[in-house]
Coordinates of C-alpha atoms and ligand atoms in Angstrom, one line a residue:
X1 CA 0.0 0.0 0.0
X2 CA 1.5 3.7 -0.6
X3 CA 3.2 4.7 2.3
X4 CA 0.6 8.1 2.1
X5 CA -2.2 5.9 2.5
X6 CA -1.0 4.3 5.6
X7 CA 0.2 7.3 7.2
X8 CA -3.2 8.8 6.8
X9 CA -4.9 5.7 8.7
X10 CA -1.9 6.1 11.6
X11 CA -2.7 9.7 11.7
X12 CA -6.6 8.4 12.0
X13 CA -5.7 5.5 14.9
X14 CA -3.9 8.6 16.9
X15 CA -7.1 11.0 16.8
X16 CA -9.2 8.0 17.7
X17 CA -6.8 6.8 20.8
X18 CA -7.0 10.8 22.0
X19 CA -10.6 10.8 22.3
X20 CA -10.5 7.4 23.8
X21 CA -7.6 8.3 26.4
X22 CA -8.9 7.4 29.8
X23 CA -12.2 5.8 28.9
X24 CA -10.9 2.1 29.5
X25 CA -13.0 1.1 26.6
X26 CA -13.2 -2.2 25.3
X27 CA -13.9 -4.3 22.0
X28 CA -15.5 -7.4 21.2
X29 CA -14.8 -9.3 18.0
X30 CA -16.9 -12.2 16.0
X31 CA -14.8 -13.5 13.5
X32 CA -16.9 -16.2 10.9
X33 CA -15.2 -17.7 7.8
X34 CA -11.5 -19.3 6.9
X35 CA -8.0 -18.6 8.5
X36 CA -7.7 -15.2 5.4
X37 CA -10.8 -13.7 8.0
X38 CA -9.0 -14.6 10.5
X39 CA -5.7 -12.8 9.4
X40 CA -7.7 -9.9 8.6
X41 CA -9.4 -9.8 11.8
X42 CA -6.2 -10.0 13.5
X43 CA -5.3 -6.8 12.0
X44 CA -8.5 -5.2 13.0
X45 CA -7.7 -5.9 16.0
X46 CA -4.2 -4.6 16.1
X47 CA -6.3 -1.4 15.2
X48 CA -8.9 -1.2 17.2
X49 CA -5.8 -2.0 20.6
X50 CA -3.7 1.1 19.0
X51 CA -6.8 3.0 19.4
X52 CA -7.2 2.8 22.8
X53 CA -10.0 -0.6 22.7
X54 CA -8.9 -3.9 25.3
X55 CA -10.3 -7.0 23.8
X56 CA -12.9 -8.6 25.9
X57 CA -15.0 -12.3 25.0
X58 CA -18.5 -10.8 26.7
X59 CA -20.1 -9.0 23.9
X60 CA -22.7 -7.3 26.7
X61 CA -19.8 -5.6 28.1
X62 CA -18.3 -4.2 24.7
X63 CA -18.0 -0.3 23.8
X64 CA -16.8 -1.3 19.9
X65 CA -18.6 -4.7 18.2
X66 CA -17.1 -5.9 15.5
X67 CA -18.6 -8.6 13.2
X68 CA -16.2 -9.8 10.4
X69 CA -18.2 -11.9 8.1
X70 CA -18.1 -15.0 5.5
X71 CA -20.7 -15.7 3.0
X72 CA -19.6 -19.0 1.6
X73 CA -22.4 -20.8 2.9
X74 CA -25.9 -19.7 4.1
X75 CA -26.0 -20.3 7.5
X76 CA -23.5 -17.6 8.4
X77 CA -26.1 -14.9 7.2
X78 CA -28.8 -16.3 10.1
X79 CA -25.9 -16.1 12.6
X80 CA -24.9 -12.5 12.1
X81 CA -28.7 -11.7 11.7
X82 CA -28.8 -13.2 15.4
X83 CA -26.2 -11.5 16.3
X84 CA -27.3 -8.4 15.2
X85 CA -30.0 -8.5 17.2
X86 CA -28.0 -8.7 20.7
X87 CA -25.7 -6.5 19.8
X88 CA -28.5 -4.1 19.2
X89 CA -29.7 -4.3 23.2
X90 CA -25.9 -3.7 23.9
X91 CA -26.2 -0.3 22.1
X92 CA -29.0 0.9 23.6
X93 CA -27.3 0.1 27.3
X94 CA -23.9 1.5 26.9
X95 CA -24.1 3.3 23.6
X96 CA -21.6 1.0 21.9
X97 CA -20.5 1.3 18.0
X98 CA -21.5 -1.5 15.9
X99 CA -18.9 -2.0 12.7
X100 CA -19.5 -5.0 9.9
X101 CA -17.0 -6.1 7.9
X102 CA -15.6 -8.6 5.5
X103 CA -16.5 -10.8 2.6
X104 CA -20.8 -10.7 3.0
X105 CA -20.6 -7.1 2.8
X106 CA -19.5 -7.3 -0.9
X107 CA -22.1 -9.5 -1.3
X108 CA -25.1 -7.6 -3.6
X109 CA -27.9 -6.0 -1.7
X110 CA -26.5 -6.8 1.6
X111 CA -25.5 -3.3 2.8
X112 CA -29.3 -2.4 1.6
X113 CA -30.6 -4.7 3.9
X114 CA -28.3 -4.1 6.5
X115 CA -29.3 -0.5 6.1
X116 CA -33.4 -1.4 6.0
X117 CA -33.1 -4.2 8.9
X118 CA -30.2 -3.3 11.2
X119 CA -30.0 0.7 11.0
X120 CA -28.8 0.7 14.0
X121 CA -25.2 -0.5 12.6
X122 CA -22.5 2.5 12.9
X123 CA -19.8 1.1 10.0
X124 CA -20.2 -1.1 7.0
X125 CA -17.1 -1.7 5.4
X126 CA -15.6 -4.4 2.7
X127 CA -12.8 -6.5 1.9
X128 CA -11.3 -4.1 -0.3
X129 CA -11.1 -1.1 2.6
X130 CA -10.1 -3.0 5.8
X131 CA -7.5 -0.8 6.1
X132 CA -9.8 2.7 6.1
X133 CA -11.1 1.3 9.0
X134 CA -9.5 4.2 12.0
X135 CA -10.9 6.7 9.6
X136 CA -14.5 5.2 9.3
X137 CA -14.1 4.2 13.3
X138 CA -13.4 8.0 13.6
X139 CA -15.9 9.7 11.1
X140 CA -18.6 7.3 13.0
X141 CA -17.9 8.9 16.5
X142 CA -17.2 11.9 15.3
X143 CA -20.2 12.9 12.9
X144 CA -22.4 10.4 14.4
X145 CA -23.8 9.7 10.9
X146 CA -23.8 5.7 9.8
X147 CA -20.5 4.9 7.6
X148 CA -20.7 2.8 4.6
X149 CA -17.2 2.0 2.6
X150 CA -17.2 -0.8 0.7
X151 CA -15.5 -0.8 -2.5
X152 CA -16.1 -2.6 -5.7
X153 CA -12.6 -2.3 -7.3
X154 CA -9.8 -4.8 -6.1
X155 CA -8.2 -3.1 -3.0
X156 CA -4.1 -2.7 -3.1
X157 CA -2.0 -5.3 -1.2
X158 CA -1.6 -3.7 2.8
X159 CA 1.0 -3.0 3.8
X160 CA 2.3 -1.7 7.3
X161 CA -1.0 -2.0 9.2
X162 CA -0.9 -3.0 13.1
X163 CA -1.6 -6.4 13.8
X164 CA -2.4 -8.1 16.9
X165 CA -2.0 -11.8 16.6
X166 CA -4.2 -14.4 18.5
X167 CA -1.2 -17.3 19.5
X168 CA 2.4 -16.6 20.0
X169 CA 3.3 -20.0 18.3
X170 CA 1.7 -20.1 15.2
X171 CA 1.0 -17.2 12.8
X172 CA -0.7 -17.0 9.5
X173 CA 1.1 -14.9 6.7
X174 CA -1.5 -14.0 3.9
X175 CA 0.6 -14.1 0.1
X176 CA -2.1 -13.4 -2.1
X177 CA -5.6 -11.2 -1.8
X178 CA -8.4 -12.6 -4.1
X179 CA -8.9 -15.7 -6.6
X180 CA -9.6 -16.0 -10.6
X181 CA -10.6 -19.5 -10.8
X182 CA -14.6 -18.8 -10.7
X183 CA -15.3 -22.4 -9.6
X184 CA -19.1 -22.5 -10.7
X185 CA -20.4 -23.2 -6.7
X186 CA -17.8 -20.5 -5.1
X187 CA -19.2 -16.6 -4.0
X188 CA -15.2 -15.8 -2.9
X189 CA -14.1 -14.1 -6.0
X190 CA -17.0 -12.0 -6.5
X191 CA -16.4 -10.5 -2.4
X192 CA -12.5 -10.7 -2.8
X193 CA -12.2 -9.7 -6.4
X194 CA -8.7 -10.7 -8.3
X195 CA -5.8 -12.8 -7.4
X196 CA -3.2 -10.2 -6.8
X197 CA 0.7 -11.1 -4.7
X198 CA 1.8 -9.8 -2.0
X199 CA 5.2 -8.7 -2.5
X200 CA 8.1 -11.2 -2.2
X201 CA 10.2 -9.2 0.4
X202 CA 7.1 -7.9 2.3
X203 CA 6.3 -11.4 3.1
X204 CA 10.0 -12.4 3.9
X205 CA 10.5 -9.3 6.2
X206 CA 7.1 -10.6 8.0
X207 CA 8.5 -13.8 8.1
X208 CA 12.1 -13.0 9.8
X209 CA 9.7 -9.9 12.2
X210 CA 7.6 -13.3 13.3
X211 CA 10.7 -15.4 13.7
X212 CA 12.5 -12.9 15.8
X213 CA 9.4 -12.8 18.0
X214 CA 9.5 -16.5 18.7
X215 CA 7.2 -17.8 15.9
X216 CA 7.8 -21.1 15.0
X217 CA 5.3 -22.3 12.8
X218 CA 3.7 -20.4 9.7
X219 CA 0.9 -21.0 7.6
X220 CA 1.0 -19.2 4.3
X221 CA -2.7 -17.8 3.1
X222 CA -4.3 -17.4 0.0
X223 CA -7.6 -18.5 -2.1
X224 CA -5.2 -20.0 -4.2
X225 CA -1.3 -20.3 -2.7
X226 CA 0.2 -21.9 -5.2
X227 CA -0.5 -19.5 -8.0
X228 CA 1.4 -16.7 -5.9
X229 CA 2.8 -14.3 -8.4
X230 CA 1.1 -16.2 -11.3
X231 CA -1.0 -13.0 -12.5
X232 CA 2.0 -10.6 -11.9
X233 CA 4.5 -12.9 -14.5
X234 CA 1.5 -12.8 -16.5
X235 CA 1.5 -9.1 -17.0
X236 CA 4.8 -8.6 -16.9
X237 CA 4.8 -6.2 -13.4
X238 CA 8.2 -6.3 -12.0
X239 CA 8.4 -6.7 -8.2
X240 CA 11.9 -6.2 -6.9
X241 CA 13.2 -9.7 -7.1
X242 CA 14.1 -10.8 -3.5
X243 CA 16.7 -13.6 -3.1
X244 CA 15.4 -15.4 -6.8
X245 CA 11.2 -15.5 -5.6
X246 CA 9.5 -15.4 -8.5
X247 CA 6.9 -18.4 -8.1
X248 CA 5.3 -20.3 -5.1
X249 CA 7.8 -22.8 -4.8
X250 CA 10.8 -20.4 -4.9
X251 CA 8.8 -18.4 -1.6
X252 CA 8.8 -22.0 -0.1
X253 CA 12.5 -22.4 -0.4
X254 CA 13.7 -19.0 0.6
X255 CA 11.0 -19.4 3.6
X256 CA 12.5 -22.4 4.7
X257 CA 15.8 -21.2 5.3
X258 CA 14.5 -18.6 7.8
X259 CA 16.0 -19.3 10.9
X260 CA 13.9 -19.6 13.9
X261 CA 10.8 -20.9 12.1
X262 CA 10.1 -24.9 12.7
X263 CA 7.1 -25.6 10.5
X264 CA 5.8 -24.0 7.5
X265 CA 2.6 -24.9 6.2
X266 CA 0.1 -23.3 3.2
X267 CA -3.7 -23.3 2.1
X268 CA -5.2 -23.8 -0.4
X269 CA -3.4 -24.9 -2.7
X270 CA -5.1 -26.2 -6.7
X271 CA -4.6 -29.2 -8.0
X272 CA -4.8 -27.7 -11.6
X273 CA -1.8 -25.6 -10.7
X274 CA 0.4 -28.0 -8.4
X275 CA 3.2 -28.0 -10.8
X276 CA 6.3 -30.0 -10.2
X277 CA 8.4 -27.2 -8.8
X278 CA 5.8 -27.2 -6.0
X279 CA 6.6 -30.4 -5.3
X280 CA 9.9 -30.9 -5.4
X281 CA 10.4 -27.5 -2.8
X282 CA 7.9 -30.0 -0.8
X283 CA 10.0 -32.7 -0.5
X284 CA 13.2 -30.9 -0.3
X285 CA 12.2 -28.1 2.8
X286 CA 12.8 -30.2 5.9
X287 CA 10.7 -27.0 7.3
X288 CA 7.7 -27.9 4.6
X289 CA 5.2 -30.3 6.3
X290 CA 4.4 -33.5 4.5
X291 CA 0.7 -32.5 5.3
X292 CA -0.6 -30.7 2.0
X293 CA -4.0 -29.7 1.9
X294 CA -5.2 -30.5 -1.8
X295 CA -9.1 -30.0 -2.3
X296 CA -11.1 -32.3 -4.3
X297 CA -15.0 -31.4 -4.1
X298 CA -15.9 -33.8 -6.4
X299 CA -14.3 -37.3 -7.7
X300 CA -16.5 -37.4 -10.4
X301 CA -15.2 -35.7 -13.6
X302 CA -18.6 -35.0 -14.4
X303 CA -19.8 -32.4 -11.4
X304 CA -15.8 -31.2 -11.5
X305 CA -16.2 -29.7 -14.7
X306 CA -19.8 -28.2 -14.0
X307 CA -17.9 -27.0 -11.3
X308 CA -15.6 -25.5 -13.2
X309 CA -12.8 -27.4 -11.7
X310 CA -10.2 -27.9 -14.7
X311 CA -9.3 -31.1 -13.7
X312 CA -10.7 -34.9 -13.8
X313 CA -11.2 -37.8 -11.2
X314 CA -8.3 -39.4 -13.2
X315 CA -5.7 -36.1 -13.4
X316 CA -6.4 -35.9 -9.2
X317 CA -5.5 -39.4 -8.7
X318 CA -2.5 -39.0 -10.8
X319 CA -1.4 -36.2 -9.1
X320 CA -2.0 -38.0 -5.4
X321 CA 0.0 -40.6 -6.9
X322 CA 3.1 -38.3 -8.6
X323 CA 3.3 -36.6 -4.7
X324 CA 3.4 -39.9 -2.5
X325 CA 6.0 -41.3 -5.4
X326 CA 8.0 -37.9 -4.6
X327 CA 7.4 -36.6 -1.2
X328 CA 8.5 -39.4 1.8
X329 CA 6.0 -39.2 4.5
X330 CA 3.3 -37.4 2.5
X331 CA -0.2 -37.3 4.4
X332 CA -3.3 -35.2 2.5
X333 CA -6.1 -33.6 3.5
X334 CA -9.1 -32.0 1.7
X335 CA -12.8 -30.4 1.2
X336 CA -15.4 -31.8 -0.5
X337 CA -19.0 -30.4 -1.7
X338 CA -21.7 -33.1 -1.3
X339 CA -24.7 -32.7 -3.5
X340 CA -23.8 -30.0 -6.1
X341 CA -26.4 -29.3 -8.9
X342 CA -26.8 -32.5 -11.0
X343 CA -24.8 -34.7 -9.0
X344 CA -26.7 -38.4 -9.6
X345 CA -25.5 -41.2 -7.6
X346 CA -22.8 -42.4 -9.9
X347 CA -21.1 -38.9 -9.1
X348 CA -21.1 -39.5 -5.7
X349 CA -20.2 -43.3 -5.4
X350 CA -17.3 -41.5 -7.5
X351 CA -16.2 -38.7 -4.8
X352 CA -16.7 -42.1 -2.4
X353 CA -14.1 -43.9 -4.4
X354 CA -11.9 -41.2 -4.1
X355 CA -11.7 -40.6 -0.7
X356 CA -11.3 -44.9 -0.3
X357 CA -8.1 -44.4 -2.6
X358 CA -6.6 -41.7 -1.4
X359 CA -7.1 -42.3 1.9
X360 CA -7.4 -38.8 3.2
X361 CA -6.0 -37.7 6.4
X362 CA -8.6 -35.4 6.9
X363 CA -11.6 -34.4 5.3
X364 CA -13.5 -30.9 5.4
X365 CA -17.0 -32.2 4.1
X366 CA -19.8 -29.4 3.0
X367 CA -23.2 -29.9 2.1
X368 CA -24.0 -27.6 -1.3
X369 CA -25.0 -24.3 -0.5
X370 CA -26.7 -22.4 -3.1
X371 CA -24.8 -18.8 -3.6
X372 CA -26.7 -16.0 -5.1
X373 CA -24.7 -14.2 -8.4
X374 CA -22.8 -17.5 -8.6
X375 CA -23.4 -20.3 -12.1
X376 CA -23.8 -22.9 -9.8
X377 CA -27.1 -21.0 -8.4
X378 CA -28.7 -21.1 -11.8
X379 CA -28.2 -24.6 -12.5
X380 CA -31.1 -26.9 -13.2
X381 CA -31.4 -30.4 -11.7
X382 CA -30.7 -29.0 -8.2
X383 CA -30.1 -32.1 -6.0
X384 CA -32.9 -32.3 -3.5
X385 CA -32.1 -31.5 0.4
X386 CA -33.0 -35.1 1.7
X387 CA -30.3 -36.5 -1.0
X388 CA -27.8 -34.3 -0.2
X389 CA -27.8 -35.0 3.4
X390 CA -28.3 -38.8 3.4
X391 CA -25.1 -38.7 1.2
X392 CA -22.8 -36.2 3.2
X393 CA -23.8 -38.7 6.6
X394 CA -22.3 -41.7 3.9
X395 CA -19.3 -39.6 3.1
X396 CA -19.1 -38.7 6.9
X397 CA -19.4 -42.1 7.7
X398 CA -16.8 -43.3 5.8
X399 CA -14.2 -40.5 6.4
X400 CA -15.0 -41.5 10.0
X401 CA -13.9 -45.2 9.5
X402 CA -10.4 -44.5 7.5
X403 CA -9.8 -41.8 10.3
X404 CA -10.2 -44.4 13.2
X405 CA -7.9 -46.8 11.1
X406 CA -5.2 -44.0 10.5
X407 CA -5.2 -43.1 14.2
X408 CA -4.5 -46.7 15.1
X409 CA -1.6 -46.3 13.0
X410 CA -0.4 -44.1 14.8
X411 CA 0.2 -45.8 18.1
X412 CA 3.5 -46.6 18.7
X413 CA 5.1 -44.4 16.6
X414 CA 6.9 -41.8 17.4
X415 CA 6.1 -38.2 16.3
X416 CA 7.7 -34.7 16.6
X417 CA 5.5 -32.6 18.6
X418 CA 5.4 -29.0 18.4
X419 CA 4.5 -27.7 21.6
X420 CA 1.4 -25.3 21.6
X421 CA 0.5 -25.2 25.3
X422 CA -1.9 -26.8 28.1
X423 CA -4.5 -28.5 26.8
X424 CA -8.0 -26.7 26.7
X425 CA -9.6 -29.0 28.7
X426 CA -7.2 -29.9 31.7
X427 CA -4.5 -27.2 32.6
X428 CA -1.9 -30.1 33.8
X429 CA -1.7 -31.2 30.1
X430 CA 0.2 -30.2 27.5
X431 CA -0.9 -30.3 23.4
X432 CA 0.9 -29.7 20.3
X433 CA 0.5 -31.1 16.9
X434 CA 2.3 -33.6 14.6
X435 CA 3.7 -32.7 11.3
X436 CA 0.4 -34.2 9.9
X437 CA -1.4 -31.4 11.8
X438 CA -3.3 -34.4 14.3
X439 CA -3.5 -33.2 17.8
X440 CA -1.3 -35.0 20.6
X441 CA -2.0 -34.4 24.3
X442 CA 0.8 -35.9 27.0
X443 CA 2.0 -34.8 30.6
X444 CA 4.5 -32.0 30.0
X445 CA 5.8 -28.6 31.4
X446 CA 6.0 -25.0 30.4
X447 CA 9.7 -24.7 28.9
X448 CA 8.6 -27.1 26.5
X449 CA 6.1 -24.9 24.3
X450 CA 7.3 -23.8 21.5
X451 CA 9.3 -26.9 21.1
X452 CA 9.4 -29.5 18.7
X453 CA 9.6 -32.5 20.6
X454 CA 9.5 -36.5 20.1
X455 CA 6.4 -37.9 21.5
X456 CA 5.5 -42.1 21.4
X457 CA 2.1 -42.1 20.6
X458 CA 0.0 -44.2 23.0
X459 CA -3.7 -43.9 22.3
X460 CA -6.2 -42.7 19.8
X461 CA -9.3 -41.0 20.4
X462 CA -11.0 -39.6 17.0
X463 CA -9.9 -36.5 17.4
X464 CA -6.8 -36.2 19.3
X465 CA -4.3 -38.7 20.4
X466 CA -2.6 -39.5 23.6
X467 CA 0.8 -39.6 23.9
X468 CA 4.2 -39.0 26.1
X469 CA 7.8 -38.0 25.8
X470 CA 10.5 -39.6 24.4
X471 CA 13.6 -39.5 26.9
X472 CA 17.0 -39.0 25.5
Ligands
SAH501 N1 -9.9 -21.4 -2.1 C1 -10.0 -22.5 -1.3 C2 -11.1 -22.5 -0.3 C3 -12.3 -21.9 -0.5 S1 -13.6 -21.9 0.6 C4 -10.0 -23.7 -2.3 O1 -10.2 -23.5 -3.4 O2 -9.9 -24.8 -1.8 C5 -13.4 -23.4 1.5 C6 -14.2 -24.5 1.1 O3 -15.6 -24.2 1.2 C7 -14.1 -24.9 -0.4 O4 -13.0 -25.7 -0.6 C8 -15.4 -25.7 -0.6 O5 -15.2 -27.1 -0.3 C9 -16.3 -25.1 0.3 N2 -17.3 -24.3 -0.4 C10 -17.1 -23.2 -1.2 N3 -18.3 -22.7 -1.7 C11 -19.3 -23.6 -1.2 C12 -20.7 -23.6 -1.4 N4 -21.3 -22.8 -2.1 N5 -21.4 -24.6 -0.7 C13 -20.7 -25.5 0.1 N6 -19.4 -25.5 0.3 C14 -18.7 -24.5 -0.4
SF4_502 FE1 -13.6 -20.5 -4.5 FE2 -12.6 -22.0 -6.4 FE3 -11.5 -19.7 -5.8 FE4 -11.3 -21.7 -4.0 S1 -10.4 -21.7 -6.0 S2 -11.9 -19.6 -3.6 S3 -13.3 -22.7 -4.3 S4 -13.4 -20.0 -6.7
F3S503 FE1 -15.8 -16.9 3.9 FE2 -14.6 -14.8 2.7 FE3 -13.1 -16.8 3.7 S1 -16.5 -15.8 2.1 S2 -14.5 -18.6 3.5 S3 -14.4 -15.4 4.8 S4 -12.8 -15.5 1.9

């Protein structure tokens, strides 16, 4: 972002933290949607702290309420409707300011009914103008009118803004805004607009900043990862080439020789555009885990094309096999849509077969959710309700039964551990994950979070497994 732009939103964050100064005011945060919301909220939050807010969990006891919200499926629009109407009581206690953000606000007609239903609601703002928000946070208190920015052009990349991060192990590191690939079912690139890169060195200077803080693991963000740069070498715009990164796998090598930083991970990645260069910086970073997140939707090469997909059953399972050829101790996980328009029963005993070959080490499973604006929503042959959920409790069922085989697996073996902290459940445990992202829970102490540690795996229960430290 131009360094005007940001100064301008500091200058904002200042006036805002003057009138606050004193007040003790606090914020409350609702983050829906993937890890990308959650990176953004992270910097609203590093905002809102800079301007004088404390984070609190009780929404009743909030001065600022911010809802940052996802529109990939339906349900989330009932929520924040919910929602709405608490946080409405809220204001008319303590007089708090009510600001909605994020990926449903560039959905059509949304801010209209926000606007007819909610008027209460001090700030609507977009995707595109995360980073306006100290200026519309200050016009709101200032000129007590209701704020609306939400832009339909692509935003530029931001740069610079505050950021207030939710672990201290872990961070997410967003490469790329937007996506291109219009998958027929998908609302994201219609609320995030166009792929567009993060600069190389931005992301490496991040990197070293998080590193130097005590980071160890990173998970790289986009809609699409592994087409980072892609449109830029396209058009021919010249970012200042930083130690030779000039595709996705060339960030994942010069990542990995960052010192500091344990683990690196990434989502999503594409099939259609996991080239071989991504795969062999996969197999050669020791830092790279073997876990790669590769989603499928469909295995039939039917629905995956009326899904726009640009790949077949066949060219997936070819790719599954070229990676566990190349990459030693490869594990995969995925997402799959159950009951897309004109999916018959074939299609799905297809995506069935799928998962039984790959064997998936997890499996994100969505029922079809109908998106307005998007191809998929004009379809014909819609798949009735009752179908599509008798076939996602199949899927489920079966993703259930390879998961309890896999865990088995893994007792006895001996995994490195990275330490996250006590267990959520029962402060005198300790939990961490393998490389395969699986959660491990064992009888630890403090000094060794943030660790990478050999644990022997012991037990298996669905979702976790139990485990303790390997001496010596
Ligand atoms: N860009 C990523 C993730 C996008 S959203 C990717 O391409 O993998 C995360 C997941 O939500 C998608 O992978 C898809 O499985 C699911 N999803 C997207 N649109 C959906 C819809 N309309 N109904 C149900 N699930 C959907
Ligand atoms: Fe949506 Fe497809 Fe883009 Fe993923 S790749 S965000 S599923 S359009
Ligand atoms: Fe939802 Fe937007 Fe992410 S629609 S899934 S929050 S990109």
């Amino acid at each position: 972002m131009k360094k005007i732009e940001i100064n301008r939103q500091l200058e904002y964050i200042e006036r805002v933290r003057q009138i606050n100064e004193g007040k003790n005011y606090t914020y409350y945060i609702l983050t829906m949607g993937c890890q990308l919301n959650e990176n953004d909220s992270e910097k609203l939050c590093g905002m809102a702290e800079k301007m004088g807010y404390s984070k609190i969990s009780d929404m009743n006891k909030a001065d600022l309420i911010i809802f940052n919200t996802c529109c990939i499926r339906e349900n989330a629009e009932d929520r924040l409707f919910g929602k709405l109407g608490e946080a409405k009581k809220v204001k008319e206690n303590r007089n708090s300011i009510i600001a909605i953000g994020g990926c449903m606000m560039q959905e059509k007609n949304m801010i209209q009914k926000i606007h007819e239903s909610y008027p209460f609601v001090d700030v609507i703002f977009g995707t595109h103008t995360l980073h306006n928000f100290p200026e519309d946070l200050y016009m709101a208190i200032n000129t007590n009118k209701k704020l609306e920015d939400v832009l339909d052009i692509d935003g530029e990349v931001i740069e610079g803004l505050p950021i207030k991060r939710e672990d201290k192990i872990k961070a997410s590191v967003t490469i790329m805004n937007g996506c291109n690939n219009f998958c027929s079912y998908c609302i994201v690139p219609y609320v995030r607009g166009r792929e567009r890169s993060r600069e190389p060195k931005d992301i490496i200077y991040e990197i070293q900043d998080l590193a130097k803080q005590g980071y160890k693991e990173i998970t790289l963000l986009g809609q699409n990862v592994n087409s980072y740069l892609r449109v830029e070498n396209e058009k021919g715009i010249d970012y200042e080439r930083y130690n030779g990164i000039n595709s996705f796998a060339t960030l994942l090598r010069v990542v990995n020789e960052i010192d500091g930083i344990e683990r690196i991970r990434f989502i999503s990645p594409h099939p259609k555009d996991f080239t071989d260069d991504v795969i062999e910086a996969i197999r050669d970073c020791d830092k790279v885990c073997k876990l790669v997140h590769l989603p499928l939707q469909s295995g039939s090469t039917d629905v995956l094309k009326s899904m726009n997909r640009r790949y077949t059953k066949d060219q997936y399972l070819n790719l599954v096999d070229k990676m566990k050829k190349n990459i030693p101790n490869l594990t995969l996980s995925t997402d799959i849509i159950v009951g897309f328009a004109g999916e018959t029963d074939k299609d799905f005993e297809d995506t069935l077969d799928v998962v039984r070959k790959v064997n998936f080490e997890q499996v994100y499973m969505f029922i079809y959710s109908r998106r307005n604006g998007t191809p998929g929503d004009k379809m014909e042959n819609q798949v009735p309700d009752k179908i599509k959920h008798e076939r996602f409790d199949r899927l489920k069922a079966l993703v259930e039964e390879q998961i309890e085989v896999k865990n088995k697996e893994y007792i006895g073996t001996i995994q490195k551990v990275l330490v996250e902290g006590t267990s959520k459940n029962n402060e005198k445990l300790y939990t961490g994950r393998t490389d395969s992202n699986k959660v491990v829970i064992f009888e630890g102490n403090e000094e060794l979070i943030g660790k990478v540690i050999d644990i022997k795996i012991i037990s298996e229960h669905m979702w976790y497994l139990k485990g303790a430290i390997v001496n010596g």
